Amino acid sequence: MKIGIDKIGMYTPKQYVDLVELAKHRRVDPAKFTIGIGQDKMAVAPLSQDAISMAANAAAKILTAEDKTAIDLVILGTESGVDNSKAGALYVQKLLDLPNRARVLEIKEACYGATAGLQYAKLHILQNPTAKALVIGADIARYGLDTSGEVTQGAGAVALLVSAEPKILALDLATSYFSEEVPDFWRPLNQMIAEVDGKYSNEQYIRFFKETFADYQTKTKYGLNDYAALTFHLPYTKMGLKAMREILPQVDEAKQNELQQHYQQETLYGRQIGNIYTGSLYLALLSLLDNDAILQPGMRIGLYSYGSGAVGEFFSGVLQPEFKAQLDPMYYLDLLAKRQKLALDDYEAQFTAQLDPESENQALTDDDPFAKYYFAGIVDKKRVYKAK
């Protein structure tokens, strides 16, 4: 029995900041942003789009009525949770009208949460082969205005439908993981923005990649030549390339060039959206699948997930015969093209705007044509989500 990704959907808000403009505003050489870290635009979420609504919007793109009936596991991976107790996935379940006879939970471990959910879902389908699982990574990356991490912010969600006999990517059963408590990134409970030691975090990302990739080689006997492409968690698009360069000497120059060419295709969406934490690896995967014309069924794709603090995991999957038919690249081309550029004054004002938790009733509206769901505000201290 095969188990893996049957469908994949993405959502990002309609607003973005142009990073060349931001660089000039911050008195930084624009090349530091566009070349040094490899980012062009940064998605910005309005108050009406949070991790819950973005998760529902990403999933709504791919789910049919038949899919919904079969789903009995819903997992939201996020570090942008809206409640210290209640799982955000419960709101998603209600918005999407998913069955009540389902396990519904939220997973937190920095940017690794969705991968933990995917591996949980894989084991669930192994035990329940007629069922389907919905795994979503949704986040708003925030580091603060005029900080070193500002340019690596972003917002969005990626939804994965997991099933037996998947039509996109059949996951190999083997996986390699490595965990260690390291203080590279954290967000105290009383803070809206994250703390990060950027240089140290980059070092840990690479160290964990080398640990997990080497262990996976030992477990599976797959060498670098066995992969058509490697996909990475991309907090910014140059990060994965730094890690991949550590292992490129294992293959000849022709294979090195091939892997780097595929890598460029996986960065295309991330360059326009930015960091979406738990969804970033799967945004890279979707970008690769949508934009790489060379990929063919039967090719093996490697995936590296990293969540600061820290957990890393490397695993792989094989592209299925019908994978191209499950994709909708023109939809995402349209979504990205029709976004609105924020003036920098508006971006800075919006960054600091928050609903007052002490106010009893606060209403929000949303006019994003690509969003079916939105955060409508707070009534009697309860969060309200609505469908359009």
PDB file of C-alpha atoms in Angstrom, residues 9-287:
ATOM      1  CA  GLY A   9      -3.235  23.568  -1.805  1.00  0.00           C
ATOM      2  CA  MET A  10      -1.881  26.972  -0.850  1.00  0.00           C
ATOM      3  CA  TYR A  11      -3.188  30.358   0.273  1.00  0.00           C
ATOM      4  CA  THR A  12      -1.428  33.645   0.932  1.00  0.00           C
ATOM      5  CA  PRO A  13      -3.033  37.019   1.696  1.00  0.00           C
ATOM      6  CA  LYS A  14      -3.648  39.648  -0.979  1.00  0.00           C
ATOM      7  CA  GLN A  15      -1.136  42.191   0.398  1.00  0.00           C
ATOM      8  CA  TYR A  16       2.642  42.305   0.051  1.00  0.00           C
ATOM      9  CA  VAL A  17       5.620  44.565   0.651  1.00  0.00           C
ATOM     10  CA  ASP A  18       8.144  45.163  -2.129  1.00  0.00           C
ATOM     11  CA  LEU A  19      11.520  44.378  -0.580  1.00  0.00           C
ATOM     12  CA  VAL A  20      13.501  46.705  -2.825  1.00  0.00           C
ATOM     13  CA  GLU A  21      11.359  49.553  -1.519  1.00  0.00           C
ATOM     14  CA  LEU A  22      11.738  48.295   2.036  1.00  0.00           C
ATOM     15  CA  ALA A  23      15.517  48.066   1.666  1.00  0.00           C
ATOM     16  CA  LYS A  24      15.765  51.659   0.473  1.00  0.00           C
ATOM     17  CA  HIS A  25      13.459  52.764   3.287  1.00  0.00           C
ATOM     18  CA  ARG A  26      15.716  50.995   5.800  1.00  0.00           C
ATOM     19  CA  ARG A  27      18.848  52.372   4.094  1.00  0.00           C
ATOM     20  CA  VAL A  28      20.046  48.918   3.113  1.00  0.00           C
ATOM     21  CA  ASP A  29      21.483  47.865  -0.257  1.00  0.00           C
ATOM     22  CA  PRO A  30      18.529  46.137  -2.013  1.00  0.00           C
ATOM     23  CA  ALA A  31      20.896  43.417  -3.238  1.00  0.00           C
ATOM     24  CA  LYS A  32      21.242  42.266   0.366  1.00  0.00           C
ATOM     25  CA  PHE A  33      17.568  41.290   0.247  1.00  0.00           C
ATOM     26  CA  THR A  34      17.074  40.210  -3.361  1.00  0.00           C
ATOM     27  CA  ILE A  35      20.417  38.432  -3.840  1.00  0.00           C
ATOM     28  CA  GLY A  36      21.886  37.933  -0.384  1.00  0.00           C
ATOM     29  CA  ILE A  37      18.876  36.149   1.077  1.00  0.00           C
ATOM     30  CA  GLY A  38      16.910  35.664  -2.142  1.00  0.00           C
ATOM     31  CA  GLN A  39      13.635  37.454  -1.451  1.00  0.00           C
ATOM     32  CA  ASP A  40      11.642  39.847  -3.671  1.00  0.00           C
ATOM     33  CA  LYS A  41       8.291  40.305  -1.897  1.00  0.00           C
ATOM     34  CA  MET A  42       6.885  39.646   1.550  1.00  0.00           C
ATOM     35  CA  ALA A  43       3.270  38.671   2.162  1.00  0.00           C
ATOM     36  CA  VAL A  44       1.499  40.675   4.859  1.00  0.00           C
ATOM     37  CA  ALA A  45      -1.632  39.381   6.570  1.00  0.00           C
ATOM     38  CA  PRO A  46      -4.436  41.834   7.378  1.00  0.00           C
ATOM     39  CA  LEU A  47      -6.199  41.428  10.718  1.00  0.00           C
ATOM     40  CA  SER A  48      -8.948  39.519   8.907  1.00  0.00           C
ATOM     41  CA  GLN A  49      -6.559  36.683   7.966  1.00  0.00           C
ATOM     42  CA  ASP A  50      -4.893  34.642  10.704  1.00  0.00           C
ATOM     43  CA  ALA A  51      -3.499  31.110  10.929  1.00  0.00           C
ATOM     44  CA  ILE A  52      -7.015  29.638  11.166  1.00  0.00           C
ATOM     45  CA  SER A  53      -8.629  31.410   8.236  1.00  0.00           C
ATOM     46  CA  MET A  54      -5.547  30.950   6.033  1.00  0.00           C
ATOM     47  CA  ALA A  55      -5.527  27.235   6.860  1.00  0.00           C
ATOM     48  CA  ALA A  56      -9.179  26.911   5.864  1.00  0.00           C
ATOM     49  CA  ASN A  57      -8.578  28.867   2.643  1.00  0.00           C
ATOM     50  CA  ALA A  58      -5.661  26.627   1.641  1.00  0.00           C
ATOM     51  CA  ALA A  59      -7.703  23.479   2.274  1.00  0.00           C
ATOM     52  CA  ALA A  60     -10.851  24.784   0.565  1.00  0.00           C
ATOM     53  CA  LYS A  61      -8.897  25.015  -2.690  1.00  0.00           C
ATOM     54  CA  ILE A  62      -8.392  21.246  -2.889  1.00  0.00           C
ATOM     55  CA  LEU A  63     -11.181  19.441  -1.044  1.00  0.00           C
ATOM     56  CA  THR A  64     -14.184  17.882  -2.760  1.00  0.00           C
ATOM     57  CA  ALA A  65     -17.346  16.697  -1.015  1.00  0.00           C
ATOM     58  CA  GLU A  66     -16.053  13.131  -1.358  1.00  0.00           C
ATOM     59  CA  ASP A  67     -12.734  14.087   0.278  1.00  0.00           C
ATOM     60  CA  LYS A  68     -14.513  15.724   3.199  1.00  0.00           C
ATOM     61  CA  THR A  69     -16.606  12.648   3.883  1.00  0.00           C
ATOM     62  CA  ALA A  70     -13.477  10.471   4.111  1.00  0.00           C
ATOM     63  CA  ILE A  71     -11.431  12.773   6.384  1.00  0.00           C
ATOM     64  CA  ASP A  72     -11.198  11.492   9.953  1.00  0.00           C
ATOM     65  CA  LEU A  73      -7.991  13.258  11.034  1.00  0.00           C
ATOM     66  CA  VAL A  74      -7.358  17.013  10.941  1.00  0.00           C
ATOM     67  CA  ILE A  75      -4.015  18.424  12.074  1.00  0.00           C
ATOM     68  CA  LEU A  76      -2.936  22.054  12.105  1.00  0.00           C
ATOM     69  CA  GLY A  77       0.772  22.705  12.480  1.00  0.00           C
ATOM     70  CA  THR A  78       1.348  26.294  13.560  1.00  0.00           C
ATOM     71  CA  GLU A  79       3.366  28.549  15.811  1.00  0.00           C
ATOM     72  CA  SER A  80       0.846  31.355  15.307  1.00  0.00           C
ATOM     73  CA  GLY A  81      -1.849  29.801  17.456  1.00  0.00           C
ATOM     74  CA  VAL A  82      -4.788  31.933  18.604  1.00  0.00           C
ATOM     75  CA  ASP A  83      -5.512  30.102  21.864  1.00  0.00           C
ATOM     76  CA  ASN A  84      -3.264  28.567  24.538  1.00  0.00           C
ATOM     77  CA  SER A  85      -5.694  25.691  25.018  1.00  0.00           C
ATOM     78  CA  LYS A  86      -8.091  25.127  22.126  1.00  0.00           C
ATOM     79  CA  ALA A  87      -6.748  23.615  18.904  1.00  0.00           C
ATOM     80  CA  GLY A  88      -7.101  25.929  15.929  1.00  0.00           C
ATOM     81  CA  ALA A  89      -7.882  22.842  13.841  1.00  0.00           C
ATOM     82  CA  LEU A  90     -11.316  22.732  15.490  1.00  0.00           C
ATOM     83  CA  TYR A  91     -12.216  26.055  13.866  1.00  0.00           C
ATOM     84  CA  VAL A  92     -10.928  24.690  10.543  1.00  0.00           C
ATOM     85  CA  GLN A  93     -13.017  21.537  10.933  1.00  0.00           C
ATOM     86  CA  LYS A  94     -16.152  23.627  11.451  1.00  0.00           C
ATOM     87  CA  LEU A  95     -15.458  26.068   8.617  1.00  0.00           C
ATOM     88  CA  LEU A  96     -14.868  23.264   6.127  1.00  0.00           C
ATOM     89  CA  ASP A  97     -17.844  21.234   7.385  1.00  0.00           C
ATOM     90  CA  LEU A  98     -15.693  18.175   8.077  1.00  0.00           C
ATOM     91  CA  PRO A  99     -17.020  15.093   9.891  1.00  0.00           C
ATOM     92  CA  ASN A 100     -17.340  15.202  13.675  1.00  0.00           C
ATOM     93  CA  ARG A 101     -16.112  11.634  13.913  1.00  0.00           C
ATOM     94  CA  ALA A 102     -12.512  12.748  13.516  1.00  0.00           C
ATOM     95  CA  ARG A 103      -9.387  13.353  15.554  1.00  0.00           C
ATOM     96  CA  VAL A 104      -8.673  17.079  15.490  1.00  0.00           C
ATOM     97  CA  LEU A 105      -5.547  18.600  16.983  1.00  0.00           C
ATOM     98  CA  GLU A 106      -2.864  21.270  16.757  1.00  0.00           C
ATOM     99  CA  ILE A 107       0.890  20.615  16.795  1.00  0.00           C
ATOM    100  CA  LYS A 108       3.518  23.134  17.851  1.00  0.00           C
ATOM    101  CA  GLU A 109       7.260  22.823  17.301  1.00  0.00           C
ATOM    102  CA  ALA A 110       8.316  25.952  15.482  1.00  0.00           C
ATOM    103  CA  CYS A 111       8.465  25.348  11.716  1.00  0.00           C
ATOM    104  CA  TYR A 112       8.410  21.562  12.111  1.00  0.00           C
ATOM    105  CA  GLY A 113       4.765  21.233  13.196  1.00  0.00           C
ATOM    106  CA  ALA A 114       3.261  20.341   9.809  1.00  0.00           C
ATOM    107  CA  THR A 115       5.894  17.676   9.201  1.00  0.00           C
ATOM    108  CA  ALA A 116       5.083  16.105  12.565  1.00  0.00           C
ATOM    109  CA  GLY A 117       1.458  16.161  11.440  1.00  0.00           C
ATOM    110  CA  LEU A 118       2.292  14.563   8.102  1.00  0.00           C
ATOM    111  CA  GLN A 119       4.195  11.721   9.758  1.00  0.00           C
ATOM    112  CA  TYR A 120       1.321  11.193  12.223  1.00  0.00           C
ATOM    113  CA  ALA A 121      -1.103  11.128   9.285  1.00  0.00           C
ATOM    114  CA  LYS A 122       1.031   8.588   7.445  1.00  0.00           C
ATOM    115  CA  LEU A 123       0.819   6.171  10.369  1.00  0.00           C
ATOM    116  CA  HIS A 124      -2.901   6.871  10.752  1.00  0.00           C
ATOM    117  CA  ILE A 125      -3.595   5.959   7.117  1.00  0.00           C
ATOM    118  CA  LEU A 126      -1.455   2.842   7.494  1.00  0.00           C
ATOM    119  CA  GLN A 127      -3.950   1.703  10.156  1.00  0.00           C
ATOM    120  CA  ASN A 128      -7.021   3.143   8.386  1.00  0.00           C
ATOM    121  CA  PRO A 129      -6.401   2.755   4.638  1.00  0.00           C
ATOM    122  CA  THR A 130      -9.871   3.878   3.537  1.00  0.00           C
ATOM    123  CA  ALA A 131      -9.634   7.152   5.465  1.00  0.00           C
ATOM    124  CA  LYS A 132      -8.041  10.454   4.530  1.00  0.00           C
ATOM    125  CA  ALA A 133      -6.195  12.992   6.664  1.00  0.00           C
ATOM    126  CA  LEU A 134      -5.932  16.754   6.319  1.00  0.00           C
ATOM    127  CA  VAL A 135      -2.643  18.297   7.446  1.00  0.00           C
ATOM    128  CA  ILE A 136      -2.123  22.051   7.247  1.00  0.00           C
ATOM    129  CA  GLY A 137       0.810  24.327   8.014  1.00  0.00           C
ATOM    130  CA  ALA A 138      -0.310  27.932   8.549  1.00  0.00           C
ATOM    131  CA  ASP A 139       1.599  30.845  10.035  1.00  0.00           C
ATOM    132  CA  ILE A 140       2.333  34.539  10.144  1.00  0.00           C
ATOM    133  CA  ALA A 141       6.081  35.105  10.539  1.00  0.00           C
ATOM    134  CA  ARG A 142       6.796  38.205  12.634  1.00  0.00           C
ATOM    135  CA  TYR A 143      10.176  39.549  13.773  1.00  0.00           C
ATOM    136  CA  GLY A 144       9.489  43.241  14.239  1.00  0.00           C
ATOM    137  CA  LEU A 145       9.916  46.451  12.286  1.00  0.00           C
ATOM    138  CA  ASP A 146      13.451  47.467  11.334  1.00  0.00           C
ATOM    139  CA  THR A 147      14.982  44.311  12.812  1.00  0.00           C
ATOM    140  CA  SER A 148      17.467  41.937  11.222  1.00  0.00           C
ATOM    141  CA  GLY A 149      14.686  39.396  10.755  1.00  0.00           C
ATOM    142  CA  GLU A 150      12.135  41.776   9.242  1.00  0.00           C
ATOM    143  CA  VAL A 151      12.922  40.784   5.669  1.00  0.00           C
ATOM    144  CA  THR A 152      12.267  37.098   6.490  1.00  0.00           C
ATOM    145  CA  GLN A 153       8.651  37.661   7.493  1.00  0.00           C
ATOM    146  CA  GLY A 154       5.658  36.402   5.535  1.00  0.00           C
ATOM    147  CA  ALA A 155       2.219  34.830   5.797  1.00  0.00           C
ATOM    148  CA  GLY A 156       0.399  31.886   4.284  1.00  0.00           C
ATOM    149  CA  ALA A 157      -0.766  28.294   4.557  1.00  0.00           C
ATOM    150  CA  VAL A 158      -0.293  25.003   2.733  1.00  0.00           C
ATOM    151  CA  ALA A 159      -2.780  22.125   3.018  1.00  0.00           C
ATOM    152  CA  LEU A 160      -1.970  18.471   2.355  1.00  0.00           C
ATOM    153  CA  LEU A 161      -4.563  15.770   1.777  1.00  0.00           C
ATOM    154  CA  VAL A 162      -3.008  12.459   2.831  1.00  0.00           C
ATOM    155  CA  SER A 163      -4.374   9.121   1.669  1.00  0.00           C
ATOM    156  CA  ALA A 164      -3.609   5.622   0.512  1.00  0.00           C
ATOM    157  CA  GLU A 165      -2.852   5.449  -3.214  1.00  0.00           C
ATOM    158  CA  PRO A 166      -1.904   9.144  -3.396  1.00  0.00           C
ATOM    159  CA  LYS A 167      -1.911  10.881  -6.748  1.00  0.00           C
ATOM    160  CA  ILE A 168       1.032  13.275  -6.155  1.00  0.00           C
ATOM    161  CA  LEU A 169       3.759  11.873  -3.916  1.00  0.00           C
ATOM    162  CA  ALA A 170       3.995   8.403  -2.346  1.00  0.00           C
ATOM    163  CA  LEU A 171       6.051   8.753   0.827  1.00  0.00           C
ATOM    164  CA  ASP A 172       8.774   6.268   1.630  1.00  0.00           C
ATOM    165  CA  LEU A 173       8.211   4.631   5.010  1.00  0.00           C
ATOM    166  CA  ALA A 174      11.732   5.372   6.242  1.00  0.00           C
ATOM    167  CA  THR A 175      12.451   8.734   7.840  1.00  0.00           C
ATOM    168  CA  SER A 176      15.324  10.228   9.843  1.00  0.00           C
ATOM    169  CA  TYR A 177      14.946  12.783  12.608  1.00  0.00           C
ATOM    170  CA  PHE A 178      17.223  14.591  15.045  1.00  0.00           C
ATOM    171  CA  SER A 179      16.279  16.720  18.053  1.00  0.00           C
ATOM    172  CA  GLU A 180      18.216  18.850  20.508  1.00  0.00           C
ATOM    173  CA  GLU A 181      17.358  21.802  22.737  1.00  0.00           C
ATOM    174  CA  VAL A 182      19.131  24.770  21.162  1.00  0.00           C
ATOM    175  CA  PRO A 183      18.351  28.477  21.802  1.00  0.00           C
ATOM    176  CA  ASP A 184      18.320  29.632  18.174  1.00  0.00           C
ATOM    177  CA  PHE A 185      14.708  30.891  18.010  1.00  0.00           C
ATOM    178  CA  TRP A 186      11.898  31.319  20.513  1.00  0.00           C
ATOM    179  CA  ARG A 187       8.826  33.424  21.284  1.00  0.00           C
ATOM    180  CA  PRO A 188       7.855  33.939  24.935  1.00  0.00           C
ATOM    181  CA  LEU A 189       4.137  33.686  25.695  1.00  0.00           C
ATOM    182  CA  ASN A 190       3.840  37.431  26.312  1.00  0.00           C
ATOM    183  CA  GLN A 191       5.327  38.436  22.943  1.00  0.00           C
ATOM    184  CA  MET A 192       3.813  38.839  19.484  1.00  0.00           C
ATOM    185  CA  ILE A 193       7.217  38.786  17.786  1.00  0.00           C
ATOM    186  CA  ALA A 194       9.906  36.126  17.819  1.00  0.00           C
ATOM    187  CA  GLU A 195      13.417  36.239  19.207  1.00  0.00           C
ATOM    188  CA  VAL A 196      16.127  34.769  16.996  1.00  0.00           C
ATOM    189  CA  ASP A 197      19.887  34.345  16.870  1.00  0.00           C
ATOM    190  CA  GLY A 198      20.108  34.379  13.096  1.00  0.00           C
ATOM    191  CA  LYS A 199      23.683  33.234  12.519  1.00  0.00           C
ATOM    192  CA  TYR A 200      23.411  30.496  15.116  1.00  0.00           C
ATOM    193  CA  SER A 201      20.056  29.350  13.713  1.00  0.00           C
ATOM    194  CA  ASN A 202      21.541  29.043  10.220  1.00  0.00           C
ATOM    195  CA  GLU A 203      24.354  26.929  11.644  1.00  0.00           C
ATOM    196  CA  GLN A 204      21.898  24.625  13.415  1.00  0.00           C
ATOM    197  CA  TYR A 205      19.727  24.296  10.310  1.00  0.00           C
ATOM    198  CA  ILE A 206      22.759  23.055   8.357  1.00  0.00           C
ATOM    199  CA  ARG A 207      24.009  20.808  11.188  1.00  0.00           C
ATOM    200  CA  PHE A 208      20.622  19.139  11.562  1.00  0.00           C
ATOM    201  CA  PHE A 209      20.386  18.672   7.781  1.00  0.00           C
ATOM    202  CA  LYS A 210      23.744  16.908   7.644  1.00  0.00           C
ATOM    203  CA  GLU A 211      22.773  14.713  10.608  1.00  0.00           C
ATOM    204  CA  THR A 212      19.427  13.634   9.163  1.00  0.00           C
ATOM    205  CA  PHE A 213      20.579  13.245   5.563  1.00  0.00           C
ATOM    206  CA  ALA A 214      23.516  11.045   6.597  1.00  0.00           C
ATOM    207  CA  ASP A 215      21.270   8.918   8.814  1.00  0.00           C
ATOM    208  CA  TYR A 216      18.747   8.561   5.993  1.00  0.00           C
ATOM    209  CA  GLN A 217      21.519   7.398   3.664  1.00  0.00           C
ATOM    210  CA  THR A 218      22.455   4.742   6.204  1.00  0.00           C
ATOM    211  CA  LYS A 219      18.843   3.604   6.658  1.00  0.00           C
ATOM    212  CA  THR A 220      17.818   3.507   3.006  1.00  0.00           C
ATOM    213  CA  LYS A 221      21.111   3.214   1.089  1.00  0.00           C
ATOM    214  CA  TYR A 222      19.871   6.047  -1.146  1.00  0.00           C
ATOM    215  CA  GLY A 223      22.708   8.231  -2.398  1.00  0.00           C
ATOM    216  CA  LEU A 224      22.401  11.777  -3.649  1.00  0.00           C
ATOM    217  CA  ASN A 225      22.219  10.449  -7.215  1.00  0.00           C
ATOM    218  CA  ASP A 226      18.933   8.734  -6.332  1.00  0.00           C
ATOM    219  CA  TYR A 227      17.115  12.071  -5.944  1.00  0.00           C
ATOM    220  CA  ALA A 228      15.777  14.136  -8.824  1.00  0.00           C
ATOM    221  CA  ALA A 229      15.450  17.106  -6.445  1.00  0.00           C
ATOM    222  CA  LEU A 230      15.785  18.063  -2.795  1.00  0.00           C
ATOM    223  CA  THR A 231      13.225  20.349  -1.188  1.00  0.00           C
ATOM    224  CA  PHE A 232      13.907  22.377   1.928  1.00  0.00           C
ATOM    225  CA  HIS A 233      12.204  24.377   4.630  1.00  0.00           C
ATOM    226  CA  LEU A 234      12.872  27.885   3.318  1.00  0.00           C
ATOM    227  CA  PRO A 235      12.675  30.738   5.838  1.00  0.00           C
ATOM    228  CA  TYR A 236      14.385  32.601   3.003  1.00  0.00           C
ATOM    229  CA  THR A 237      15.254  31.110  -0.343  1.00  0.00           C
ATOM    230  CA  LYS A 238      19.053  31.050   0.009  1.00  0.00           C
ATOM    231  CA  MET A 239      18.887  28.977   3.197  1.00  0.00           C
ATOM    232  CA  GLY A 240      18.275  25.606   1.575  1.00  0.00           C
ATOM    233  CA  LEU A 241      21.028  26.179  -0.970  1.00  0.00           C
ATOM    234  CA  LYS A 242      23.526  26.717   1.843  1.00  0.00           C
ATOM    235  CA  ALA A 243      22.592  23.330   3.272  1.00  0.00           C
ATOM    236  CA  MET A 244      22.572  21.511  -0.069  1.00  0.00           C
ATOM    237  CA  ARG A 245      26.059  22.771  -0.905  1.00  0.00           C
ATOM    238  CA  GLU A 246      27.334  20.788   2.088  1.00  0.00           C
ATOM    239  CA  ILE A 247      26.545  17.500   0.318  1.00  0.00           C
ATOM    240  CA  LEU A 248      26.948  18.393  -3.372  1.00  0.00           C
ATOM    241  CA  PRO A 249      30.558  17.084  -3.447  1.00  0.00           C
ATOM    242  CA  GLN A 250      29.053  13.584  -3.128  1.00  0.00           C
ATOM    243  CA  VAL A 251      28.065  13.697  -6.834  1.00  0.00           C
ATOM    244  CA  ASP A 252      29.653  14.774 -10.108  1.00  0.00           C
ATOM    245  CA  GLU A 253      29.375  18.264 -11.585  1.00  0.00           C
ATOM    246  CA  ALA A 254      26.521  17.367 -13.941  1.00  0.00           C
ATOM    247  CA  LYS A 255      24.370  16.092 -11.054  1.00  0.00           C
ATOM    248  CA  GLN A 256      25.301  19.113  -8.941  1.00  0.00           C
ATOM    249  CA  ASN A 257      24.054  21.421 -11.693  1.00  0.00           C
ATOM    250  CA  GLU A 258      20.867  19.393 -12.093  1.00  0.00           C
ATOM    251  CA  LEU A 259      20.042  19.590  -8.377  1.00  0.00           C
ATOM    252  CA  GLN A 260      20.715  23.325  -8.275  1.00  0.00           C
ATOM    253  CA  GLN A 261      18.506  23.925 -11.325  1.00  0.00           C
ATOM    254  CA  HIS A 262      15.629  22.091  -9.667  1.00  0.00           C
ATOM    255  CA  TYR A 263      16.278  24.062  -6.487  1.00  0.00           C
ATOM    256  CA  GLN A 264      15.649  27.334  -8.291  1.00  0.00           C
ATOM    257  CA  GLN A 265      12.152  26.155  -9.229  1.00  0.00           C
ATOM    258  CA  GLU A 266      11.265  25.382  -5.614  1.00  0.00           C
ATOM    259  CA  THR A 267      12.151  28.929  -4.549  1.00  0.00           C
ATOM    260  CA  LEU A 268       9.823  30.761  -6.954  1.00  0.00           C
ATOM    261  CA  TYR A 269       6.788  30.958  -4.677  1.00  0.00           C
ATOM    262  CA  GLY A 270       8.839  31.615  -1.570  1.00  0.00           C
ATOM    263  CA  ARG A 271      10.586  34.589  -3.208  1.00  0.00           C
ATOM    264  CA  GLN A 272       7.161  36.198  -3.640  1.00  0.00           C
ATOM    265  CA  ILE A 273       5.612  35.238  -0.290  1.00  0.00           C
ATOM    266  CA  GLY A 274       8.369  34.970   2.297  1.00  0.00           C
ATOM    267  CA  ASN A 275       8.564  32.786   5.373  1.00  0.00           C
ATOM    268  CA  ILE A 276       5.406  30.910   6.347  1.00  0.00           C
ATOM    269  CA  TYR A 277       7.048  28.838   9.088  1.00  0.00           C
ATOM    270  CA  THR A 278       5.269  25.445   9.232  1.00  0.00           C
ATOM    271  CA  GLY A 279       4.152  25.648   5.601  1.00  0.00           C
ATOM    272  CA  SER A 280       7.487  26.702   4.119  1.00  0.00           C
ATOM    273  CA  LEU A 281       8.779  23.236   3.175  1.00  0.00           C
ATOM    274  CA  TYR A 282       5.486  22.391   1.492  1.00  0.00           C
ATOM    275  CA  LEU A 283       5.351  25.761  -0.254  1.00  0.00           C
ATOM    276  CA  ALA A 284       8.749  24.833  -1.724  1.00  0.00           C
ATOM    277  CA  LEU A 285       7.396  21.431  -2.769  1.00  0.00           C
ATOM    278  CA  LEU A 286       4.360  22.995  -4.450  1.00  0.00           C
ATOM    279  CA  SER A 287       6.573  25.549  -6.202  1.00  0.00           C
TER     280      SER A 287
END
